[in-house]
Coordinates of N, CA and C in Angstrom, one line a residue:
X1 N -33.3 -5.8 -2.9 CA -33.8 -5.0 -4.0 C -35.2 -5.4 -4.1
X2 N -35.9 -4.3 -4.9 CA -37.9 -4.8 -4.7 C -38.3 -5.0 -6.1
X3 N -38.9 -5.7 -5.6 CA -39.3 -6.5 -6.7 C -39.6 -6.4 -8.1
X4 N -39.5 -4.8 -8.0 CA -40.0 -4.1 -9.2 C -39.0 -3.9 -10.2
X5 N -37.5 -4.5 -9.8 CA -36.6 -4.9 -11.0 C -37.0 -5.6 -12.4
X6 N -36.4 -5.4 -13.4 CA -36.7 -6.1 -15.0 C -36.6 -7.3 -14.7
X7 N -37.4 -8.0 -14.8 CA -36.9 -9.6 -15.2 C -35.6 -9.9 -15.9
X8 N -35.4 -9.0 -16.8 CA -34.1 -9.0 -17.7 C -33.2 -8.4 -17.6
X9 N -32.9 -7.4 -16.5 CA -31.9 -6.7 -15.6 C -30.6 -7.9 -14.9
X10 N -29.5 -8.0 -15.8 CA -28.9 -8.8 -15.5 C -28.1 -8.1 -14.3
X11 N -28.0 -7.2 -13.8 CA -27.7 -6.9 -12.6 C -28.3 -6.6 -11.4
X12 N -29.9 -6.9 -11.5 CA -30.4 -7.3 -10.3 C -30.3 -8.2 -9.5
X13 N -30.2 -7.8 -8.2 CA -29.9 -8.8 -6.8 C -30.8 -9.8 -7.2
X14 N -30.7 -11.1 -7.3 CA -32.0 -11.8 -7.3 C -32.8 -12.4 -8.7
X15 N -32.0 -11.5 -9.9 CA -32.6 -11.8 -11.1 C -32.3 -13.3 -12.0
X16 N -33.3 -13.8 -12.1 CA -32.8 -15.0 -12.8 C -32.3 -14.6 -13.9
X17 N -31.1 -15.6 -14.6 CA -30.4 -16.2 -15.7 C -31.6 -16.4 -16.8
X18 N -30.8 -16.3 -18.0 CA -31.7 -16.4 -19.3 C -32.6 -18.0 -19.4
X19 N -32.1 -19.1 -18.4 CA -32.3 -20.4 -18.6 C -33.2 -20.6 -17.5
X20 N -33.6 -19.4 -16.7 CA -34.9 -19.6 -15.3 C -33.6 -20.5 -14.4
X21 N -32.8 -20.9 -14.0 CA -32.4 -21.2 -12.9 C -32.1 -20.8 -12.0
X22 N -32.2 -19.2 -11.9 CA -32.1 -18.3 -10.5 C -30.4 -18.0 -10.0
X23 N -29.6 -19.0 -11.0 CA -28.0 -18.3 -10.7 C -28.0 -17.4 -10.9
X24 N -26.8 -16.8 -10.2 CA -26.5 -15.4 -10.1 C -25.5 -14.8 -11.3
X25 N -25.6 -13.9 -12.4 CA -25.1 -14.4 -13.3 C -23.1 -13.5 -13.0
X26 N -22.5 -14.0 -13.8 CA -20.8 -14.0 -14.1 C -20.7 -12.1 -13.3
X27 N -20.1 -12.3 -12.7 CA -19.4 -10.8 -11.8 C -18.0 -10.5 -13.2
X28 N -18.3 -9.3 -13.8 CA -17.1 -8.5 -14.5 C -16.1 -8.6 -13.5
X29 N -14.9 -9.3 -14.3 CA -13.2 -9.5 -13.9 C -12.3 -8.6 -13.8
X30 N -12.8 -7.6 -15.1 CA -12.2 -6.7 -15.7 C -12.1 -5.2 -14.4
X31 N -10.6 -4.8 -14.2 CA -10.9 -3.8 -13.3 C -10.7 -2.8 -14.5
X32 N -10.6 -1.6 -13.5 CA -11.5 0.1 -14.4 C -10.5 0.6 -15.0
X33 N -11.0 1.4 -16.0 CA -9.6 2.4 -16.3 C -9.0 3.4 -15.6
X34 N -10.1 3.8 -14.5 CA -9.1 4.5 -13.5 C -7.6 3.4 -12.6
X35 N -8.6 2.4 -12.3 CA -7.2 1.8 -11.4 C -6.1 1.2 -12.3
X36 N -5.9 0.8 -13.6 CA -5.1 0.5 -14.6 C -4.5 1.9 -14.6
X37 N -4.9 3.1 -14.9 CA -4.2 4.4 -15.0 C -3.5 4.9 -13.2
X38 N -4.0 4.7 -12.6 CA -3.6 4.9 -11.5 C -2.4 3.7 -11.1
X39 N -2.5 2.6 -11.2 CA -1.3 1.8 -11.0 C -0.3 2.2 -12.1
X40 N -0.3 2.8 -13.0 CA 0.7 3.3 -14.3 C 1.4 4.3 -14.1
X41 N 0.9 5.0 -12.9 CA 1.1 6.5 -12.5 C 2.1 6.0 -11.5
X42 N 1.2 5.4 -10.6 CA 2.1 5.3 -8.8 C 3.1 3.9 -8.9
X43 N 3.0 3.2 -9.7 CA 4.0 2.1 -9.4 C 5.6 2.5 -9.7
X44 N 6.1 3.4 -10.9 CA 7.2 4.3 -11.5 C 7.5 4.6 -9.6
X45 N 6.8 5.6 -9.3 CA 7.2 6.4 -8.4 C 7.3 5.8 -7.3
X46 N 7.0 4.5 -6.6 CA 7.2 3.6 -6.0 C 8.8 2.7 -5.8
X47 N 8.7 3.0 -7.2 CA 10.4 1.4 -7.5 C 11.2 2.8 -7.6
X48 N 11.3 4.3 -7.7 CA 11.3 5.0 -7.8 C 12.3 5.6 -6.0
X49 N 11.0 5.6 -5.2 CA 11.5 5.6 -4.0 C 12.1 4.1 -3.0
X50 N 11.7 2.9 -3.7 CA 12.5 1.9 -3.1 C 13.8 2.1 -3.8
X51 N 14.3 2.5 -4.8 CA 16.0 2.3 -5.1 C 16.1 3.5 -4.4
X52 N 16.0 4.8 -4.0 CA 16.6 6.0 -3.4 C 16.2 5.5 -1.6
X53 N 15.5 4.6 -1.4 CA 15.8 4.0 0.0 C 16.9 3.2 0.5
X54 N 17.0 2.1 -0.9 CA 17.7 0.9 -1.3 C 19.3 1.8 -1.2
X55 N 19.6 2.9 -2.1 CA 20.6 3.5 -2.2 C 20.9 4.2 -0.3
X56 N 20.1 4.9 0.0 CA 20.7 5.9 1.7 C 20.8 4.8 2.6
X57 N 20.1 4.0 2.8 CA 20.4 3.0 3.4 C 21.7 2.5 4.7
X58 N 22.6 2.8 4.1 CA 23.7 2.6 4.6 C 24.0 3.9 6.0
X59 N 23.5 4.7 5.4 CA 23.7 6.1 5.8 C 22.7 6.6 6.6
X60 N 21.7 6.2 6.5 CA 20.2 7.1 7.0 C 19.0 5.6 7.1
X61 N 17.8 5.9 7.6 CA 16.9 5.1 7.5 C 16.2 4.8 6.4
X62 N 16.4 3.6 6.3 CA 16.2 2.6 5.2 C 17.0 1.8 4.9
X63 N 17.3 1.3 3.4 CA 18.1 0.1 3.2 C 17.3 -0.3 2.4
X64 N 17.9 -1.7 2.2 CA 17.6 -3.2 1.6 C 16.0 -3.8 2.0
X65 N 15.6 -3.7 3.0 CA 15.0 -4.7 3.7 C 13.4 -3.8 3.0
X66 N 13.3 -2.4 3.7 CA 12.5 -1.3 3.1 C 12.3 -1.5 1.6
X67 N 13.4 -1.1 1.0 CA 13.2 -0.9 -0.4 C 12.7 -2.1 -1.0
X68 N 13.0 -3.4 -0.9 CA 12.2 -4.6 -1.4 C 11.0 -4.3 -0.9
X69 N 10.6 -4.1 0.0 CA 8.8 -4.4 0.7 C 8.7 -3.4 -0.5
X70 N 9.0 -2.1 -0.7 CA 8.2 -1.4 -1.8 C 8.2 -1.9 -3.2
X71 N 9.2 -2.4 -3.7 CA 9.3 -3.1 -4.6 C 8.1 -4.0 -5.2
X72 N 8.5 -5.1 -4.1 CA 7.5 -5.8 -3.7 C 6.0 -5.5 -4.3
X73 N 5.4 -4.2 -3.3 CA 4.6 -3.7 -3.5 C 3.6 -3.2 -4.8
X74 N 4.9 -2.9 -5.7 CA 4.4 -2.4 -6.8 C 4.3 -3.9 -7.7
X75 N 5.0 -4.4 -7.5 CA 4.4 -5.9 -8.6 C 3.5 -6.4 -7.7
X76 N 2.9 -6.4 -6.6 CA 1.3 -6.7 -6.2 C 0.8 -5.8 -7.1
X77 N 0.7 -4.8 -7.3 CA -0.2 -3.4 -8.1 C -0.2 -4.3 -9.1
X78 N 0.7 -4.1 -9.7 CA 0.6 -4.9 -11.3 C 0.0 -6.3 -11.2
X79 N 0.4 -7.0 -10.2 CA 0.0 -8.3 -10.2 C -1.9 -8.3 -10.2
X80 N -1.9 -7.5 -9.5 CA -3.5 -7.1 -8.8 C -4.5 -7.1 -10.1
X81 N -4.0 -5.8 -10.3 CA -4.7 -5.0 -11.7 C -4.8 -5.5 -13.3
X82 N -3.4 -5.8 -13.3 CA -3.1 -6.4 -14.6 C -3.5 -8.3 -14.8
X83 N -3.1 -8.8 -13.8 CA -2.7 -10.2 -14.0 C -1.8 -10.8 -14.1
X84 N -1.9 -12.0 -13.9 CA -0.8 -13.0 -13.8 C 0.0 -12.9 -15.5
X85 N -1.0 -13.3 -16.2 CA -0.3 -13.3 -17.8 C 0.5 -12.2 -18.1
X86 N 0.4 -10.6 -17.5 CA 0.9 -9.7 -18.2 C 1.5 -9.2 -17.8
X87 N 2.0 -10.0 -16.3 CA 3.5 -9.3 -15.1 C 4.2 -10.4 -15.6
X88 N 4.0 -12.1 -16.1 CA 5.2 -12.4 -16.2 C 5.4 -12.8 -17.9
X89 N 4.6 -12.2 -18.8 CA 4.9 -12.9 -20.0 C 5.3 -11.1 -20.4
X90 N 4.5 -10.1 -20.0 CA 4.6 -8.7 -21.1 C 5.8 -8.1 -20.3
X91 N 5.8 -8.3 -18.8 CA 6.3 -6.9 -18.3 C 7.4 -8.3 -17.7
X92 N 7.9 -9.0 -17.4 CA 9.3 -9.9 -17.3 C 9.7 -10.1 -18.4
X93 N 9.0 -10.6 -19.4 CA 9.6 -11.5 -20.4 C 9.4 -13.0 -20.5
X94 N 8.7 -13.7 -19.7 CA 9.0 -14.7 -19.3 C 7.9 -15.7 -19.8
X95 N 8.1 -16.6 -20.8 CA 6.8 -17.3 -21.7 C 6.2 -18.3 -20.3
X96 N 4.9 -18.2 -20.6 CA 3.9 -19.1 -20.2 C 4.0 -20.2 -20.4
X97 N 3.6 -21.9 -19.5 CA 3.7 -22.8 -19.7 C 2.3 -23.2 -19.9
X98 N 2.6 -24.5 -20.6 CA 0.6 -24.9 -21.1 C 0.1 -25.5 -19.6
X99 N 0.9 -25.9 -18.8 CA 0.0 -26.3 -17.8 C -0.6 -25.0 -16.7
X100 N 0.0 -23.9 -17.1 CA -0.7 -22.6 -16.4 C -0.1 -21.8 -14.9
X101 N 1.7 -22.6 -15.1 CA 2.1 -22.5 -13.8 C 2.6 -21.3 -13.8
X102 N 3.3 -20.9 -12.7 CA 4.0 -19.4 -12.6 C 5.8 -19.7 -12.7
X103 N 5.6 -19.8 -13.8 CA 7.0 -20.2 -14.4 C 8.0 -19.4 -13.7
X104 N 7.7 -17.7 -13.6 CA 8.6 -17.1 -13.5 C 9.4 -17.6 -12.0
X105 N 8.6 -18.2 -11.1 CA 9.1 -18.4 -10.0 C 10.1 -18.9 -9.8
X106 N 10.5 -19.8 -10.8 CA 12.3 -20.2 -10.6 C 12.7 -19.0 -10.8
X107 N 12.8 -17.9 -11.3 CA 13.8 -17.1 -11.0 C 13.7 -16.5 -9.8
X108 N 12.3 -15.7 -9.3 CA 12.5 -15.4 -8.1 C 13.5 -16.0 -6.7
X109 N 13.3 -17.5 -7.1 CA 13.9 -18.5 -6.0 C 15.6 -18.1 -6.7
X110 N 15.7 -18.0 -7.8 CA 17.7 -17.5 -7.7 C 17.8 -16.1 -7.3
X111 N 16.8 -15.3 -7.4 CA 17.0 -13.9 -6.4 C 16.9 -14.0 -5.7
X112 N 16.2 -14.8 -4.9 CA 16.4 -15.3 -3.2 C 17.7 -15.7 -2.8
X113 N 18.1 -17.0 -3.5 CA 19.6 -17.5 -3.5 C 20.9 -16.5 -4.2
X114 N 20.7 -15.5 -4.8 CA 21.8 -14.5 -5.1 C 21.6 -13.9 -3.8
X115 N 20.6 -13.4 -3.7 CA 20.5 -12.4 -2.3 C 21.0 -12.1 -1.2
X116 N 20.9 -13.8 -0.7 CA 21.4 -14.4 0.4 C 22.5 -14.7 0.4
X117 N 23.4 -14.8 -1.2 CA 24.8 -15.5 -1.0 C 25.7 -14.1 -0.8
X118 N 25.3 -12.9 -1.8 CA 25.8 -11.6 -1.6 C 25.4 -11.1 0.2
X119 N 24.5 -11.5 0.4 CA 24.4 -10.4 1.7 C 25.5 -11.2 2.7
X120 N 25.7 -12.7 2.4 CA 26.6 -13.6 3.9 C 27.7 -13.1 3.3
X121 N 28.2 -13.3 1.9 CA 29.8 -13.0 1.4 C 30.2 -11.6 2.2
X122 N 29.4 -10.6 1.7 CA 29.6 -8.8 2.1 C 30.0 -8.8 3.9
X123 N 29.2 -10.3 4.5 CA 29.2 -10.2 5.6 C 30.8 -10.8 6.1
X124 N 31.1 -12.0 5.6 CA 32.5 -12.9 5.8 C 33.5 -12.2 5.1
X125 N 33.6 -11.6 4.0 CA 34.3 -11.1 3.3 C 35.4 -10.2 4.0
X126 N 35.2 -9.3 5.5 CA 36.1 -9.0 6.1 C 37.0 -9.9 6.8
X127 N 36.5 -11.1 7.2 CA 37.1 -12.2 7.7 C 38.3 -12.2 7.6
X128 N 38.6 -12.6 5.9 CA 39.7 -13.2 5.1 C 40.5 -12.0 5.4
X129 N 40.7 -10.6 5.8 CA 41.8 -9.9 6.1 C 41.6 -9.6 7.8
X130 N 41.1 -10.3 8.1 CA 40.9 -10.4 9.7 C 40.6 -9.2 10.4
X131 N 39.7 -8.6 9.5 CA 38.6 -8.2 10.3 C 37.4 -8.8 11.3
X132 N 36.5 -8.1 11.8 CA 35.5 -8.9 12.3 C 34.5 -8.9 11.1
X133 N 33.3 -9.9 11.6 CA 32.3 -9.8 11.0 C 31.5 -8.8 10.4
X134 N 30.8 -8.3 9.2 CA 30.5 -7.5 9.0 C 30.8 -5.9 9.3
X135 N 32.5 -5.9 8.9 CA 33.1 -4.6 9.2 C 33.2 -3.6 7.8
X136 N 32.5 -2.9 8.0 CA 32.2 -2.1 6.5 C 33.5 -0.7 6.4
X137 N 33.4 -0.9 5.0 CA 35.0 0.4 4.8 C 34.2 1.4 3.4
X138 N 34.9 2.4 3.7 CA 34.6 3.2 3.3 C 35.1 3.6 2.1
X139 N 34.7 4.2 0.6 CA 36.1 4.6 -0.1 C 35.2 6.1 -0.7
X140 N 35.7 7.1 -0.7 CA 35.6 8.4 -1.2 C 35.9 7.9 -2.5
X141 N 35.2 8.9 -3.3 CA 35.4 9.4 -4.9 C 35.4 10.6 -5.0
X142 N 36.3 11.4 -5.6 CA 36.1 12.8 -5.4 C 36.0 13.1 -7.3
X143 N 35.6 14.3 -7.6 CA 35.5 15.1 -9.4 C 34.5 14.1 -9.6
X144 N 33.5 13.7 -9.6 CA 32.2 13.0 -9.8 C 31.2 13.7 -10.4
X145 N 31.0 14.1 -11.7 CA 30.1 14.7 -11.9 C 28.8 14.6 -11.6
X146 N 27.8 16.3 -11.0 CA 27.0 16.4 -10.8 C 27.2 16.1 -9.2
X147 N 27.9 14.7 -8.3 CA 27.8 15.0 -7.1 C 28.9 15.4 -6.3
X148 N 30.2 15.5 -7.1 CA 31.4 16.3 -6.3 C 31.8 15.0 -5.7
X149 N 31.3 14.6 -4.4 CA 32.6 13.9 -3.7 C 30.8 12.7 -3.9
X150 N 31.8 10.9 -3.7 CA 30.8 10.3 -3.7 C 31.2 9.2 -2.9
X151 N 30.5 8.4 -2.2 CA 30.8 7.1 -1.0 C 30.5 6.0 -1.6
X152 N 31.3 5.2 -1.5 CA 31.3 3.9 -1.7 C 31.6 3.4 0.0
X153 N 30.1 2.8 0.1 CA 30.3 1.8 1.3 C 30.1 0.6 1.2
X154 N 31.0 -0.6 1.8 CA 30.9 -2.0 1.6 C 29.5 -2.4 2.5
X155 N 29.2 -1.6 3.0 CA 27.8 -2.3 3.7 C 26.3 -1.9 2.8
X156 N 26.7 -1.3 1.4 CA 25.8 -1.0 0.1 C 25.8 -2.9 -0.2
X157 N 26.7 -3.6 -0.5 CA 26.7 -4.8 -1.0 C 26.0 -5.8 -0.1
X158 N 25.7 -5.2 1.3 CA 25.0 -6.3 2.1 C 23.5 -5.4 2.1
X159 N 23.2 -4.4 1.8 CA 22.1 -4.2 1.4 C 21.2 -4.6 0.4
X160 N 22.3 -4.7 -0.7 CA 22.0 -5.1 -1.8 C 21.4 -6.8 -1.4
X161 N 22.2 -7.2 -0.7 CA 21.9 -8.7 -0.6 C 20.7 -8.5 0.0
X162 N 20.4 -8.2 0.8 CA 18.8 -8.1 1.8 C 17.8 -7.9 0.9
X163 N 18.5 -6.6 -0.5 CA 17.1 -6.3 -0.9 C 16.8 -7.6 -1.7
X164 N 17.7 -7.9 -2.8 CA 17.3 -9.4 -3.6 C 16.6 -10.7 -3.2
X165 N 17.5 -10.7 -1.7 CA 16.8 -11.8 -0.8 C 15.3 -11.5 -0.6
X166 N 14.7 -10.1 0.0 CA 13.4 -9.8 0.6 C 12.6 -9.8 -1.0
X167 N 12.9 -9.7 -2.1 CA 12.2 -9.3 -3.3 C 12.0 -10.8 -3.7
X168 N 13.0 -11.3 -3.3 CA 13.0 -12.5 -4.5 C 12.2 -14.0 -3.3
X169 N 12.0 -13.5 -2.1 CA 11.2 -14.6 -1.1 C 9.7 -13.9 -1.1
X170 N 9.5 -12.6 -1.5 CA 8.1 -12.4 -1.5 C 7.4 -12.7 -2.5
X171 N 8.2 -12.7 -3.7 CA 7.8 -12.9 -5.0 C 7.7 -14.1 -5.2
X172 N 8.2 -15.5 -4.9 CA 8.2 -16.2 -4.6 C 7.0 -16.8 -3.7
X173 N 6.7 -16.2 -2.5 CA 5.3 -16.3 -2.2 C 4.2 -16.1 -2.7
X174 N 4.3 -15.0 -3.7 CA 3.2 -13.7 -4.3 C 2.8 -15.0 -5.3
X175 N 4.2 -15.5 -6.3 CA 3.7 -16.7 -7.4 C 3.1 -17.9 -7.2
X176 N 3.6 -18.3 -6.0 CA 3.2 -19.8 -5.5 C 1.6 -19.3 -4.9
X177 N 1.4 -18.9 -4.3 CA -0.1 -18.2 -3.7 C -1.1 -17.4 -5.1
X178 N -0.4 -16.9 -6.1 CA -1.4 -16.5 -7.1 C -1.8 -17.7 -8.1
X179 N -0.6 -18.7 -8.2 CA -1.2 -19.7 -8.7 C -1.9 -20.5 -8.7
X180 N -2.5 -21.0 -7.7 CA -3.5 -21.2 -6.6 C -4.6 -20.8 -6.4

């Protein structure tokens, strides 16, 4: 920038601080009202398309494994935009501790461990009637309102477990690395 900046242009390249020391003064933290509106818009539609992933899964491409990563995804958004204080005190529930940790992370770590115990059970669970490993059955529902006939498949319950597992080990990362 040339030289012909205000002395008192606190956003000049180069401009000294009110005290003449030549630091560079505090960078705004605060992101914009577009990307707070924009993460308010696209995150819905996000958890939105991870459960209708989370749900075909069984059936079609996707699943558990997908729908967490988007999951996922959208609490980075919030995590990003909003902050630490307002993903896990406004939008979990979950009170702050005075030393400043990411409290909520014990729970993520029992979504990890539900995750993982549902996805091996869904998997052994044919065992005990002597089936093989991860042998999935099928049960029809028929007079279903709105969808007429409807599937229950036991390999939804090991989806399920993938997705808790992948949500609850990223989040788990996302907290231990944001705290930091």
């Amino acid at each position: 920038m040339s030289d012909d900046a205000p002395a008192g242009d606190a956003g000049a390249v180069g401009a000294a601080d009110a005290d003449g020391s030549g630091a560079r003064p505090s960078v705004d933290t605060q992101t914009t009202v577009i990307a707070r509106t924009v993460v308010r818009v696209v995150v819905p539609i996000i958890l939105v398309t991870a459960v209708g992933l989370l749900l075909q899964g069984h059936n079609r491409p996707g699943g558990g494994f997908i729908g967490a990563v988007l999951t996922v995804t959208a609490f980075v958004l919030v995590y990003v935009i909003f902050g630490r204080e307002y993903l896990q005190g406004d939008l979990l529930g979950v009170e702050a501790t005075d030393d400043g940790s990411h409290t909520v992370v014990e729970y993520y770590r029992l979504l990890f461990a539900g995750g993982l115990a549902l996805a091996a059970g869904s998997g052994l669970a044919p065992l005990f009637v002597g089936l093989p490993f991860l042998t999935q059955g099928v049960l029809f529902v028929h007079h279903v309102p709105l969808y007429g006939e409807f599937e229950l498949a036991s390999a939804f319950a090991f989806d399920l477990g993938v997705y808790l597992a992948v949500v609850g080990g990223l989040l788990t990362i996302l907290g231990e690395v944001g705290s930091e």
